[in-house]
Amino acid sequence: MLSDEHGTLAIRGDWTLADYQALKQQIEAYSDRHWESEHIDLEDLGRVDTAGASLLATLLGPECLVALTSENDILPREQSALLYAVADAMREKPVPEPDAPALVVQFLNETGKKVEAVWDLSRILIGFMGQIIATFFAVLPKPKRWRVTPFVAAIQDTGLNALPIVALLTFLVGAVVAFLGATVLRDFGATIYTINLVAFSFLREFGVLLAAILLAGRTASAFTAQIGAMKVNEELDAIRTLGLDPVELLVLPRVLAMMVSLPILTFVGMISGLLGGALVCIIALDISPAQFMAVVGREIGLTHFLVGFSKAPVFAFLIATIGCLEGFKVGGSAQSVGVHTTSSVVQSIFMVILLDAIAALFFMQMGW
């Protein structure tokens, strides 16, 4: 019960869940008044439960009830502790807002995370390369352990089946480069140097680079999907249970096949690019095929061909290694297969372009 006696609010009787509705109606009559702790009389307060304590906190205000229970020694200790706990829980406590990091700090934080992720990826990739090389030299003196059939099948898949698309793409790019060269050099009366531009670019860069990028998108993703599906189906566990090495059985034939296929595709890409450039020179610049071949043979040295061709085995080893490694990193779901397949393509293309840029700077400094 509530009663207002000479400005002092007397709280009497039991404040429990059984009397909740009646007490709530009484509280509404005093909702527009503000009470101080010295004007509250709790001497005749009976039993109190959590529901009643919440009504008292609503009536007096959580801050007033907290102060009242802290100052008043009339109430039993258990009752005072209950009122204090409920009032303290109902107090509006401002939630501290976390300090927003400065843009520079946030940028450095994200950059550090990316650098750490790249370092971990590089460390795992180098370790996997070492494992492949160690397996190769362990198998090399033991012909009975050579996986000839998977090796030949992988050459057909990575080389023969990719031959048409590599030839077509490099042919079209060769024609585009010749068109661009002719457009620029015509203003200087030097259209004959379009031949040098096409030959130089395809023998040193475009032949191997386009073939490697195509294989990175076509073959590295296939390696990841194949090995990843085997891991999802627990076939890799079965291989290990049989006492076989998955690197020797699955990775080595694919890596060796790529190192055979990419040089062949690089050579095809070089020839196709030269043919595309020659076609444009014949049609648009009135340069005969004999004149085109004479300029190539006279002014384009063998060094340019060797520089471009020497990159092919390195790119092939890197692409196949990344594709197989991402396959082994696949988790137990189809979504993981898709994620790591995408990752293998992105990593392979990035690494190919990065190494090609480093090689170009190196060969330029060496004067080759």
C-alpha positions as a printed Julia matrix, in Angstrom:
368×3 Matrix{Float64}:
  0.0     0.0     0.0
  0.97    3.63   -0.5
  0.01    6.67    1.59
  1.19   10.25    1.51
  1.48   11.62    5.04
  2.72   15.22    5.38
  4.97   14.98    2.32
  6.36   11.59    3.28
  5.52    8.55    1.18
  4.81    5.55    3.4
  5.23    2.16    1.75
  3.46   -0.64    3.58
  2.45   -4.26    3.14
  3.67   -6.94    0.75
  5.04   -6.07   -2.69
  4.88   -9.36   -4.51
  3.75  -10.74   -7.86
  0.32  -11.67   -6.42
 -0.47   -7.98   -5.77
  1.21   -6.7    -8.95
 -1.9    -5.33  -10.71
 -3.31   -3.56   -7.63
  0.06   -2.02   -6.77
  0.58   -0.9   -10.36
 -2.72    1.01  -10.29
 -1.69    2.77   -7.08
  1.69    3.68   -8.56
  0.01    5.41  -11.53
 -1.54    7.94   -9.12
  1.96    9.01   -7.99
  3.67    8.82  -11.4
  3.89   12.6   -11.79
  5.75   13.21   -8.51
  9.46   13.11   -7.73
 10.61   11.66   -4.42
 13.75   12.14   -2.41
 15.19    9.34   -0.26
 14.66   11.28    2.99
 10.91   11.49    2.3
 10.43    7.73    1.95
  9.2     5.56    4.84
  9.96    1.82    4.53
  9.4     0.81    8.19
  6.18   -1.09    7.48
  7.35   -2.75    4.24
  6.44   -6.46    4.18
  7.58   -9.18    1.84
  9.2    -8.13   -1.47
 10.0   -10.15   -4.57
 11.53   -9.17   -7.9
  8.23   -7.99   -9.39
  7.55   -5.76   -6.39
 11.09   -4.41   -6.4
 10.7    -3.4   -10.06
  7.48   -1.54   -9.16
  9.28    0.29   -6.36
 12.08    1.22   -8.75
  9.49    2.52  -11.21
  7.74    4.55   -8.51
 10.74    6.06   -6.77
 13.25    5.93   -9.58
 16.21    3.55   -9.69
 18.66    6.16   -8.41
 16.46    7.02   -5.42
 15.9     3.36   -4.54
 19.65    2.63   -4.74
 20.37    5.54   -2.41
 17.56    4.5    -0.08
 18.76    0.91    0.29
 22.32    2.09    0.82
 21.37    4.53    3.61
 18.54    2.65    5.35
 19.37    0.02    7.97
 15.74   -0.76    8.85
 15.19   -3.36    6.11
 16.54   -6.89    6.43
 19.84   -7.47    4.66
 18.35   -9.9     2.12
 15.49   -7.53    1.28
 17.83   -4.56    0.96
 20.15   -6.55   -1.33
 17.22   -7.53   -3.59
 15.98   -3.94   -3.88
 19.49   -2.71   -4.61
 20.12   -5.35   -7.28
 16.86   -4.64   -9.11
 17.27   -0.86   -8.92
 20.87   -1.06  -10.04
 19.89   -3.21  -13.02
 17.16   -0.71  -14.02
 19.47    2.29  -13.89
 20.28    3.81  -17.26
 23.96    3.22  -17.57
 25.59    4.83  -20.58
 27.27    2.24  -22.73
 30.84    3.34  -23.35
 31.4     3.78  -27.04
 34.64    2.31  -28.28
 37.01    4.88  -29.57
 37.01    4.76  -33.33
 40.56    4.18  -34.49
 42.08    6.87  -36.6
 42.1     6.27  -40.33
 45.88    6.0   -40.38
 45.88    3.45  -37.54
 43.09    1.46  -39.18
 44.91    1.51  -42.52
 48.14    0.33  -40.92
 46.25   -2.39  -39.03
 44.62   -3.73  -42.19
 47.91   -3.48  -44.08
 49.66   -5.46  -41.36
 47.02   -8.19  -41.54
 47.36   -8.42  -45.32
 51.16   -8.55  -45.13
 50.97  -11.29  -42.5
 48.54  -13.27  -44.67
 50.82  -12.93  -47.71
 53.81  -14.04  -45.62
 51.96  -17.13  -44.37
 50.85  -17.96  -47.9
 54.37  -17.54  -49.27
 55.84  -19.69  -46.52
 53.34  -22.5   -47.18
 53.88  -22.25  -50.94
 57.67  -22.44  -50.65
 57.37  -25.43  -48.32
 55.06  -27.19  -50.77
 57.49  -26.5   -53.62
 60.27  -28.08  -51.58
 58.09  -31.12  -50.91
 57.42  -31.54  -54.65
 61.12  -31.25  -55.53
 62.09  -33.72  -52.79
 59.46  -36.18  -54.03
 60.69  -35.8   -57.61
 64.29  -36.66  -56.73
 63.11  -39.55  -54.55
 61.09  -41.04  -57.43
 63.55  -40.26  -60.24
 65.92  -43.22  -59.69
 62.98  -45.65  -59.3
 61.3   -46.16  -62.71
 58.72  -48.52  -61.23
 57.23  -45.59  -59.3
 56.89  -43.34  -62.37
 53.24  -42.48  -63.04
 53.38  -42.52  -66.83
 49.66  -42.87  -67.53
 48.56  -39.9   -65.35
 51.47  -37.9   -66.78
 50.39  -38.49  -70.39
 46.74  -37.86  -69.54
 47.67  -34.58  -67.86
 49.69  -33.52  -70.93
 46.65  -34.14  -73.11
 44.42  -32.18  -70.74
 46.76  -29.23  -70.13
 48.51  -29.06  -73.51
 46.65  -30.66  -76.39
 43.18  -29.55  -75.32
 44.39  -25.99  -74.67
 46.18  -25.69  -78.01
 43.26  -24.22  -80.06
 42.36  -21.48  -77.61
 46.0   -20.45  -77.11
 46.62  -20.31  -80.85
 43.44  -18.32  -81.52
 44.02  -15.84  -78.72
 47.65  -15.14  -79.56
 46.77  -14.83  -83.26
 44.16  -12.15  -82.48
 46.44  -10.32  -80.05
 49.21  -10.37  -82.66
 46.83   -8.74  -85.15
 45.81   -6.11  -82.58
 49.44   -5.27  -81.76
 50.21   -4.93  -85.46
 47.23   -2.6   -85.95
 48.32   -0.42  -83.05
 51.92   -0.33  -84.24
 50.9     0.56  -87.77
 48.59    3.34  -86.54
 51.33    4.99  -84.48
 54.28    4.39  -86.82
 52.42    5.57  -89.93
 52.72    9.17  -88.73
 56.5     8.81  -88.7
 56.74    6.96  -92.01
 58.14    3.9   -90.24
 55.44    1.3   -90.75
 58.1    -1.28  -91.61
 59.04   -1.36  -87.93
 55.65   -2.85  -87.14
 57.33   -6.17  -87.92
 59.96   -5.54  -85.24
 57.28   -4.54  -82.74
 55.23   -7.71  -83.26
 58.2   -10.06  -83.29
 59.91   -8.45  -80.32
 56.77   -8.37  -78.16
 55.66  -11.94  -78.86
 59.03  -13.6   -78.67
 59.95  -11.95  -75.37
 56.66  -11.37  -73.55
 53.25  -11.99  -75.08
 53.8   -15.55  -76.28
 54.67  -16.97  -72.87
 52.55  -14.53  -70.86
 49.28  -15.16  -72.69
 49.79  -18.92  -72.65
 50.59  -18.86  -68.93
 47.56  -16.71  -68.07
 45.29  -19.01  -70.05
 46.66  -22.07  -68.29
 46.36  -20.3   -64.93
 42.67  -19.78  -65.54
 42.0   -23.07  -67.25
 44.32  -25.65  -65.7
 45.14  -24.35  -62.22
 41.42  -24.16  -61.46
 40.96  -27.71  -62.78
 43.77  -29.02  -60.55
 42.23  -27.33  -57.51
 38.75  -28.63  -58.26
 39.94  -32.19  -58.89
 42.08  -32.49  -55.75
 39.54  -30.55  -53.69
 36.72  -32.88  -54.72
 38.88  -35.86  -53.78
 39.48  -34.33  -50.36
 35.77  -33.66  -49.84
 35.01  -37.28  -50.76
 37.78  -38.45  -48.38
 39.68  -40.08  -51.24
 42.92  -38.47  -50.05
 42.48  -40.17  -46.69
 41.97  -43.46  -48.49
 45.19  -42.91  -50.48
 47.15  -42.27  -47.29
 45.54  -45.31  -45.66
 46.87  -47.46  -48.52
 50.37  -46.2   -47.76
 50.6   -44.0   -50.87
 51.88  -40.43  -51.06
 49.29  -37.98  -52.5
 52.07  -35.66  -53.67
 53.71  -38.46  -55.65
 50.4   -39.83  -56.93
 48.48  -36.63  -57.74
 50.77  -33.61  -57.74
 53.98  -34.76  -59.42
 52.38  -35.97  -62.7
 50.42  -32.74  -63.01
 53.43  -30.51  -62.33
 55.64  -32.37  -64.82
 52.87  -32.34  -67.42
 52.51  -28.58  -67.05
 56.27  -28.11  -67.43
 56.06  -29.99  -70.74
 52.83  -28.42  -72.0
 53.5   -24.73  -71.33
 56.75  -24.53  -73.35
 54.94  -26.16  -76.29
 52.02  -23.76  -75.94
 54.47  -20.87  -75.64
 56.07  -21.82  -78.94
 52.65  -22.14  -80.57
 51.66  -18.76  -79.11
 54.77  -17.11  -80.51
 54.17  -18.52  -83.99
 50.45  -17.65  -83.91
 51.17  -14.1   -82.77
 53.68  -13.64  -85.57
 51.15  -15.0   -88.05
 48.49  -12.56  -86.82
 50.91   -9.67  -87.13
 52.04  -10.88  -90.56
 48.44  -11.03  -91.78
 47.84   -7.42  -90.79
 51.12   -6.34  -92.4
 50.19   -8.12  -95.63
 46.65   -6.73  -95.8
 47.02   -3.23  -94.35
 50.67   -2.3   -94.95
 51.41   -4.01  -98.3
 54.31   -5.95  -96.8
 54.89   -9.27  -98.51
 55.34  -12.48  -96.51
 58.89  -12.82  -97.84
 59.75   -9.31  -96.68
 58.17  -10.0   -93.26
 60.23  -13.17  -92.79
 63.39  -11.45  -94.05
 63.07   -8.64  -91.48
 62.37  -11.12  -88.66
 65.35  -13.28  -89.59
 67.7   -10.36  -90.03
 66.84   -8.05  -87.14
 65.29  -10.27  -84.44
 68.0   -12.29  -82.72
 67.7   -15.73  -81.19
 68.22  -14.18  -77.75
 64.68  -12.78  -77.73
 63.22  -16.23  -78.38
 65.35  -17.82  -75.64
 64.41  -15.09  -73.13
 60.72  -15.71  -73.65
 61.02  -19.49  -73.86
 63.08  -19.73  -70.65
 60.18  -18.34  -68.61
 57.77  -21.11  -69.61
 59.0   -23.93  -67.29
 59.15  -21.56  -64.31
 55.63  -20.29  -64.91
 54.38  -23.85  -65.43
 55.88  -25.08  -62.17
 54.43  -22.15  -60.26
 50.93  -22.46  -61.75
 50.7   -26.2   -61.16
 52.05  -25.88  -57.61
 49.52  -23.2   -56.65
 46.65  -25.15  -58.21
 47.51  -28.36  -56.36
 48.22  -26.58  -53.07
 44.83  -24.85  -53.09
 43.23  -28.23  -53.74
 44.82  -29.65  -50.58
 43.56  -26.62  -48.61
 39.92  -27.32  -49.48
 37.66  -27.96  -46.49
 34.75  -30.35  -46.24
 32.16  -28.48  -48.31
 31.39  -27.65  -51.92
 31.6   -23.95  -51.07
 35.2   -24.41  -49.98
 36.0   -25.98  -53.36
 34.67  -22.88  -55.12
 36.53  -20.48  -52.85
 39.9   -22.19  -53.27
 39.38  -22.65  -57.02
 38.92  -18.89  -57.36
 41.91  -18.31  -55.09
 44.15  -20.55  -57.21
 43.29  -18.65  -60.4
 43.88  -15.24  -58.8
 47.15  -16.29  -57.18
 48.46  -17.96  -60.34
 47.76  -14.98  -62.6
 49.18  -12.55  -60.04
 52.37  -14.55  -59.56
 52.85  -15.02  -63.31
 52.58  -11.28  -63.98
 54.78  -10.44  -61.0
 57.54  -12.84  -62.02
 57.29  -11.68  -65.63
 57.82   -8.07  -64.55
 60.81   -9.06  -62.38
 62.26  -11.12  -65.23
 61.81   -8.22  -67.68
 63.73   -5.89  -65.38
 66.44   -8.49  -64.85
 66.93   -9.2   -68.57
 66.94   -5.48  -69.35
 69.64   -4.83  -66.77
 71.66   -7.77  -68.1
 71.33   -6.45  -71.66
 69.79   -9.66  -72.98
